[in-house]
Coordinates of C-alpha atoms in Angstrom, one line a residue:
M206 CA 87.2 59.4 39.0
N207 CA 87.0 59.6 42.8
K208 CA 83.3 60.4 42.7
L209 CA 82.2 57.6 40.4
L210 CA 82.1 54.8 43.0
D211 CA 80.1 57.0 45.3
Y212 CA 77.5 57.6 42.6
I213 CA 77.4 53.9 41.8
K214 CA 76.7 53.1 45.5
D215 CA 74.0 55.7 45.7
Y216 CA 71.8 54.3 42.8
S217 CA 70.0 51.1 42.5
K218 CA 69.4 51.5 38.7
I219 CA 72.3 52.2 36.4
V220 CA 72.2 52.6 32.6
I221 CA 75.4 52.7 30.6
H222 CA 75.6 54.3 27.1
R223 CA 78.3 54.8 24.5
H224 CA 78.6 56.4 21.1
V225 CA 76.9 55.6 17.9
R226 CA 78.7 53.4 15.4
P227 CA 80.7 51.8 18.2
D228 CA 84.3 50.6 18.1
P229 CA 86.0 48.2 20.5
D230 CA 86.8 50.9 23.0
A231 CA 83.1 52.0 23.2
Y232 CA 82.0 48.4 23.8
G233 CA 85.0 47.7 26.0
S234 CA 84.5 50.6 28.4
Q235 CA 80.7 50.5 28.5
C236 CA 80.4 46.7 29.0
S237 CA 83.4 46.3 31.4
L238 CA 81.8 48.9 33.7
A239 CA 78.6 47.0 33.6
E240 CA 80.4 43.7 34.5
I241 CA 82.4 45.3 37.3
I242 CA 79.3 47.0 38.9
Q243 CA 77.1 43.9 38.6
A244 CA 79.8 41.6 40.0
N245 CA 80.5 43.9 43.0
F246 CA 76.9 45.1 43.6
P247 CA 74.7 42.1 42.5
E248 CA 71.6 43.8 44.0
K249 CA 71.8 46.7 41.5
Q250 CA 70.0 46.7 38.2
V251 CA 72.6 47.5 35.5
R252 CA 71.8 47.8 31.8
V253 CA 73.8 48.6 28.7
V254 CA 72.1 50.2 25.7
G255 CA 72.8 51.1 22.1
Q256 CA 72.4 49.7 18.6
E257 CA 74.3 46.4 18.3
V258 CA 77.0 46.0 15.7
D259 CA 77.4 42.5 14.1
S260 CA 81.2 42.6 14.2
L261 CA 81.2 43.3 18.0
K262 CA 78.4 41.1 19.2
F263 CA 80.9 38.5 20.2
L264 CA 82.1 41.0 22.9
Y265 CA 78.8 41.7 24.6
R266 CA 75.1 42.0 23.9
M267 CA 72.9 45.0 24.6
D268 CA 69.8 45.2 26.8
D269 CA 66.3 46.3 26.0
V270 CA 65.5 49.1 28.4
P271 CA 62.0 50.6 28.8
D272 CA 61.7 54.4 29.2
D273 CA 60.5 54.2 32.7
F274 CA 63.6 52.4 33.8
Y275 CA 65.5 55.8 33.5
A276 CA 63.4 57.4 36.3
G277 CA 65.7 57.9 39.3
S278 CA 68.6 56.2 37.5
L279 CA 72.3 56.9 37.2
V280 CA 73.4 57.2 33.6
L281 CA 77.1 56.7 32.6
V282 CA 78.1 57.6 29.1
C283 CA 81.4 56.2 27.9
D284 CA 83.7 57.2 25.1
T285 CA 81.4 59.9 23.7
A286 CA 82.8 63.4 23.1
N287 CA 79.6 65.2 22.3
K288 CA 75.9 64.6 23.3
E289 CA 74.7 64.3 19.7
R290 CA 76.8 61.1 19.3
V291 CA 75.4 59.4 22.3
D292 CA 73.7 56.2 21.1
D293 CA 70.1 56.4 22.4
Q294 CA 69.3 59.9 23.4
R295 CA 67.2 58.7 26.3
Y296 CA 70.4 59.1 28.3
A297 CA 69.2 62.5 29.3
L298 CA 66.2 61.0 31.2
G299 CA 68.5 59.8 34.0
E300 CA 68.6 61.6 37.3
V301 CA 72.4 62.1 37.1
V302 CA 74.5 61.8 33.9
V303 CA 78.2 61.1 34.2
K304 CA 80.4 61.6 31.1
I305 CA 83.5 59.2 31.0
D306 CA 85.7 60.0 28.1
H307 CA 89.2 60.5 26.7
H308 CA 88.4 62.9 23.9
P309 CA 88.9 66.6 24.2
N310 CA 86.0 67.9 26.4
D311 CA 84.6 70.4 23.9
D312 CA 81.0 69.5 24.9
P313 CA 80.8 69.0 28.7
Y314 CA 77.3 67.5 28.9
G315 CA 75.8 65.9 32.0
Q316 CA 76.2 66.8 35.6
V317 CA 79.6 65.2 36.1
N318 CA 82.5 65.0 33.6
W319 CA 85.5 62.6 34.1
V320 CA 87.7 63.3 31.1
E321 CA 91.3 62.2 30.7
T322 CA 92.7 63.2 27.3
S323 CA 96.1 61.6 28.1
A324 CA 94.5 58.2 28.3
S325 CA 94.9 55.9 25.4
S326 CA 91.2 54.9 25.6
T327 CA 88.2 55.1 27.8
S328 CA 88.8 51.4 28.6
E329 CA 92.1 52.3 30.1
M330 CA 90.3 54.8 32.3
V331 CA 87.9 52.1 33.5
Y332 CA 90.9 50.0 34.5
E333 CA 92.6 52.9 36.2
W334 CA 89.3 53.5 38.2
Y335 CA 89.2 49.8 39.2
S336 CA 92.8 49.9 40.2
A337 CA 92.2 52.9 42.4
H338 CA 89.6 50.8 44.3
K339 CA 91.3 47.4 44.0
G340 CA 90.9 46.8 47.8
E341 CA 87.1 47.3 47.5
L342 CA 86.3 46.0 44.0
T343 CA 87.0 42.8 42.1
L344 CA 87.6 42.6 38.4
P345 CA 85.7 39.8 36.6
V346 CA 87.5 37.9 33.8
K347 CA 85.0 39.1 31.3
A348 CA 85.6 42.8 32.3
A349 CA 89.3 42.3 32.0
E350 CA 88.8 40.9 28.4
L351 CA 86.6 43.8 27.5
I352 CA 89.0 46.4 28.8
F353 CA 91.9 44.7 27.0
A354 CA 89.9 44.7 23.8
G355 CA 89.1 48.4 24.1
I356 CA 92.7 49.3 24.7
V357 CA 93.9 47.1 21.8
G358 CA 91.3 48.7 19.5
D359 CA 92.0 52.3 20.3
T360 CA 95.8 52.0 20.3
G361 CA 96.0 50.1 17.0
R362 CA 97.4 47.1 18.8
F363 CA 99.7 49.4 20.8
M364 CA 101.2 51.0 17.7
F365 CA 99.6 54.5 18.1
P366 CA 101.4 57.3 20.0
S367 CA 98.6 57.2 22.6
A368 CA 99.9 54.0 24.0
S369 CA 101.9 55.2 27.0
P370 CA 104.1 53.3 29.5
K371 CA 101.0 53.2 31.7
T372 CA 99.0 51.6 28.9
F373 CA 101.6 48.8 28.6
Q374 CA 101.6 48.4 32.4
Y375 CA 97.9 47.9 32.5
A376 CA 98.0 45.6 29.5
S377 CA 100.6 43.4 31.3
E378 CA 98.3 43.1 34.3
L379 CA 95.2 42.4 32.2
V380 CA 96.7 39.5 30.3
Q381 CA 97.2 37.7 33.5
Y382 CA 93.4 37.0 33.5
S383 CA 92.2 33.8 32.0
F384 CA 90.6 35.0 28.7
S385 CA 92.0 33.8 25.4
R386 CA 94.0 36.5 23.6
P387 CA 94.3 34.5 20.4
A388 CA 90.6 34.1 20.2
L389 CA 90.0 37.8 21.0
Y390 CA 92.4 38.9 18.3
E391 CA 90.9 36.6 15.8
S392 CA 87.4 37.9 16.5
L393 CA 88.5 41.6 16.5
Y394 CA 90.5 41.5 13.3
E395 CA 88.7 38.8 11.2
I396 CA 87.6 40.4 7.9
K397 CA 84.9 39.2 5.5
E398 CA 85.8 38.4 1.9
N399 CA 83.7 41.2 0.4
V400 CA 85.3 43.8 2.8
L401 CA 88.7 42.5 1.9
R402 CA 87.9 43.0 -1.8
L403 CA 86.9 46.6 -1.1
Q404 CA 90.2 47.1 0.8
G405 CA 92.0 45.9 -2.3
H406 CA 90.0 48.4 -4.4
I407 CA 90.9 51.2 -1.9
L408 CA 94.6 50.4 -2.2
Q409 CA 94.5 50.5 -6.0
T410 CA 92.5 53.7 -6.4
F411 CA 93.3 56.1 -3.5
T412 CA 94.8 59.4 -4.6
L413 CA 97.8 61.1 -3.0
A414 CA 98.4 64.8 -3.4
P415 CA 102.0 66.4 -3.3
E416 CA 101.2 67.8 0.2
G417 CA 101.0 64.2 1.5
V418 CA 97.2 64.1 1.7
A419 CA 95.5 60.9 0.5
Q420 CA 91.8 60.5 0.0
V421 CA 89.3 57.8 -0.6
R422 CA 85.7 58.4 -1.8
L423 CA 83.2 55.6 -1.3
S424 CA 79.8 56.3 -2.7
T425 CA 76.6 54.4 -1.9
D426 CA 76.8 52.7 -5.4
M427 CA 80.4 51.7 -4.7
L428 CA 79.6 50.2 -1.3
E429 CA 76.6 48.3 -2.8
S430 CA 78.8 46.9 -5.6
F431 CA 81.0 45.3 -2.9
N432 CA 78.0 44.5 -0.7
V433 CA 79.7 46.4 2.2
T434 CA 77.9 48.6 4.7
P435 CA 79.1 52.1 5.7
M436 CA 80.0 50.7 9.1
E437 CA 82.2 48.0 7.6
A438 CA 83.8 50.5 5.2
S439 CA 84.7 52.7 8.2
Q440 CA 86.7 49.9 9.7
L441 CA 89.1 50.2 6.7
V442 CA 90.2 53.7 7.5
G443 CA 93.6 52.5 8.9
T444 CA 94.4 50.8 5.6
L445 CA 96.5 53.7 4.4
G446 CA 98.5 54.1 7.6
N447 CA 101.6 52.3 6.4
V448 CA 101.8 53.9 2.9
A449 CA 105.0 55.9 2.5
G450 CA 104.6 59.6 1.6
I451 CA 101.2 59.9 3.3
R452 CA 101.0 62.5 6.1
A453 CA 97.3 62.7 6.5
W454 CA 94.3 60.9 4.9
V455 CA 90.6 61.1 4.7
F456 CA 87.8 58.6 3.9
F457 CA 84.5 60.0 2.6
I458 CA 81.8 57.3 3.1
E459 CA 78.3 58.0 1.8
E460 CA 75.5 56.8 4.0
E461 CA 71.9 57.6 3.0
N462 CA 71.6 61.4 2.9
I463 CA 75.0 62.2 4.5
I464 CA 78.7 61.7 3.8
R465 CA 80.8 60.5 6.8
I466 CA 84.3 62.0 7.1
R467 CA 87.0 59.8 8.6
L468 CA 90.2 61.7 9.2
R469 CA 93.6 60.3 10.2
S470 CA 97.1 61.9 10.5
K471 CA 100.7 61.0 11.1
G472 CA 101.4 64.5 12.6
P473 CA 99.4 67.4 11.3
V474 CA 96.5 68.2 13.7
I475 CA 93.2 67.4 12.0
N476 CA 90.5 67.5 14.7
Q477 CA 90.3 71.2 14.3
I478 CA 89.1 70.6 10.7
A479 CA 86.6 68.1 12.0
R480 CA 85.1 70.7 14.3
Q481 CA 84.4 73.0 11.4
Y482 CA 82.0 70.3 10.2
D483 CA 80.2 69.6 13.5
G484 CA 82.6 66.8 14.3
G485 CA 85.6 66.3 16.5
G486 CA 88.0 63.8 18.0
H487 CA 91.7 63.4 18.7
P488 CA 94.4 65.5 17.2
L489 CA 95.4 62.7 14.9
A490 CA 92.1 60.8 14.5
A491 CA 88.8 62.6 14.1
G492 CA 85.4 62.4 12.3
A493 CA 82.6 64.6 11.0
S494 CA 79.9 64.7 8.4
I495 CA 79.0 66.7 5.3
V496 CA 76.0 66.7 3.0
S497 CA 77.6 67.0 -0.5
W498 CA 80.6 65.9 -2.5
E499 CA 81.4 69.5 -3.2
K500 CA 82.1 69.9 0.5
A501 CA 84.5 67.0 0.2
D502 CA 86.8 69.1 -2.0
E503 CA 86.8 71.8 0.6
V504 CA 87.7 69.4 3.4
V505 CA 90.7 68.0 1.3
E506 CA 92.0 71.6 0.8
K507 CA 91.9 72.2 4.5
I508 CA 93.8 69.1 5.2
K509 CA 96.4 70.1 2.6
E510 CA 96.7 73.5 4.4
A511 CA 97.2 71.7 7.7
C512 CA 100.0 69.6 6.3
L513 CA 101.7 72.6 4.8
A514 CA 101.5 74.5 8.1
A515 CA 102.9 71.5 9.9
S516 CA 105.8 71.3 7.4
S517 CA 106.6 74.9 7.9
K518 CA 107.2 74.3 11.6
L519 CA 109.7 71.5 11.1

């Protein structure tokens, strides 16, 4: 964290990346950094890159960056655990790459790694970085809104265990800025009718095993019947979080020639399972990919084993 400001001062061109299929924390950390840097160093050229997501365009818009812009540039990669998940693999063209993340550092790519696994979100880390240099840096209102959105998104509106006393302290400071929280919440959690109908289908058809493992399988045909994209379906993973009797759950979402795995847990550690399928994440929230529905059965069995192992330790 202490080196980041020095790197920013040293470079006139800065490109900021985040992970593919972004969530509010990816946008929040990436774009708030851009806002802070540009506001405090207006002479610098700061760009944000990555595929835009319709549901998050209201937060910020991405830039078009030519390849030659990366020459002699500083690249910051936010909220991305492993290099394969960096949105726009041109990040490696930068002169120096800095990883800024709160996931376990299983893939320490780049020249510099600032990783805080105790942080609720990468957006929280950005605010902590700003706070450490408050005498030298100012925080634009838009940056405060983006950071708050990222924290809200990754803590499930402050309901997840990752929301620490520090998280609430930072949130209390951020809400003093003049952005509209009601408007932000409305935009973050507005849901389209077709996605809501799919959510109803999920609640009616999910299966729950005696071990406390629930699963949902969404094929391409199913998604097309509801006119829902795989990205939109992924946003429904938290749907089962309040169902009594569920200890861990998994969504299998088919996307072209791959099946995305979205794992969630109320206690059993599931990121170790994700790593077995070239994925990763937090102990209670992780993701991976498989290539066949037969593998889905294998994943479910491993989740059951994790739940049984956790029960034996109680």
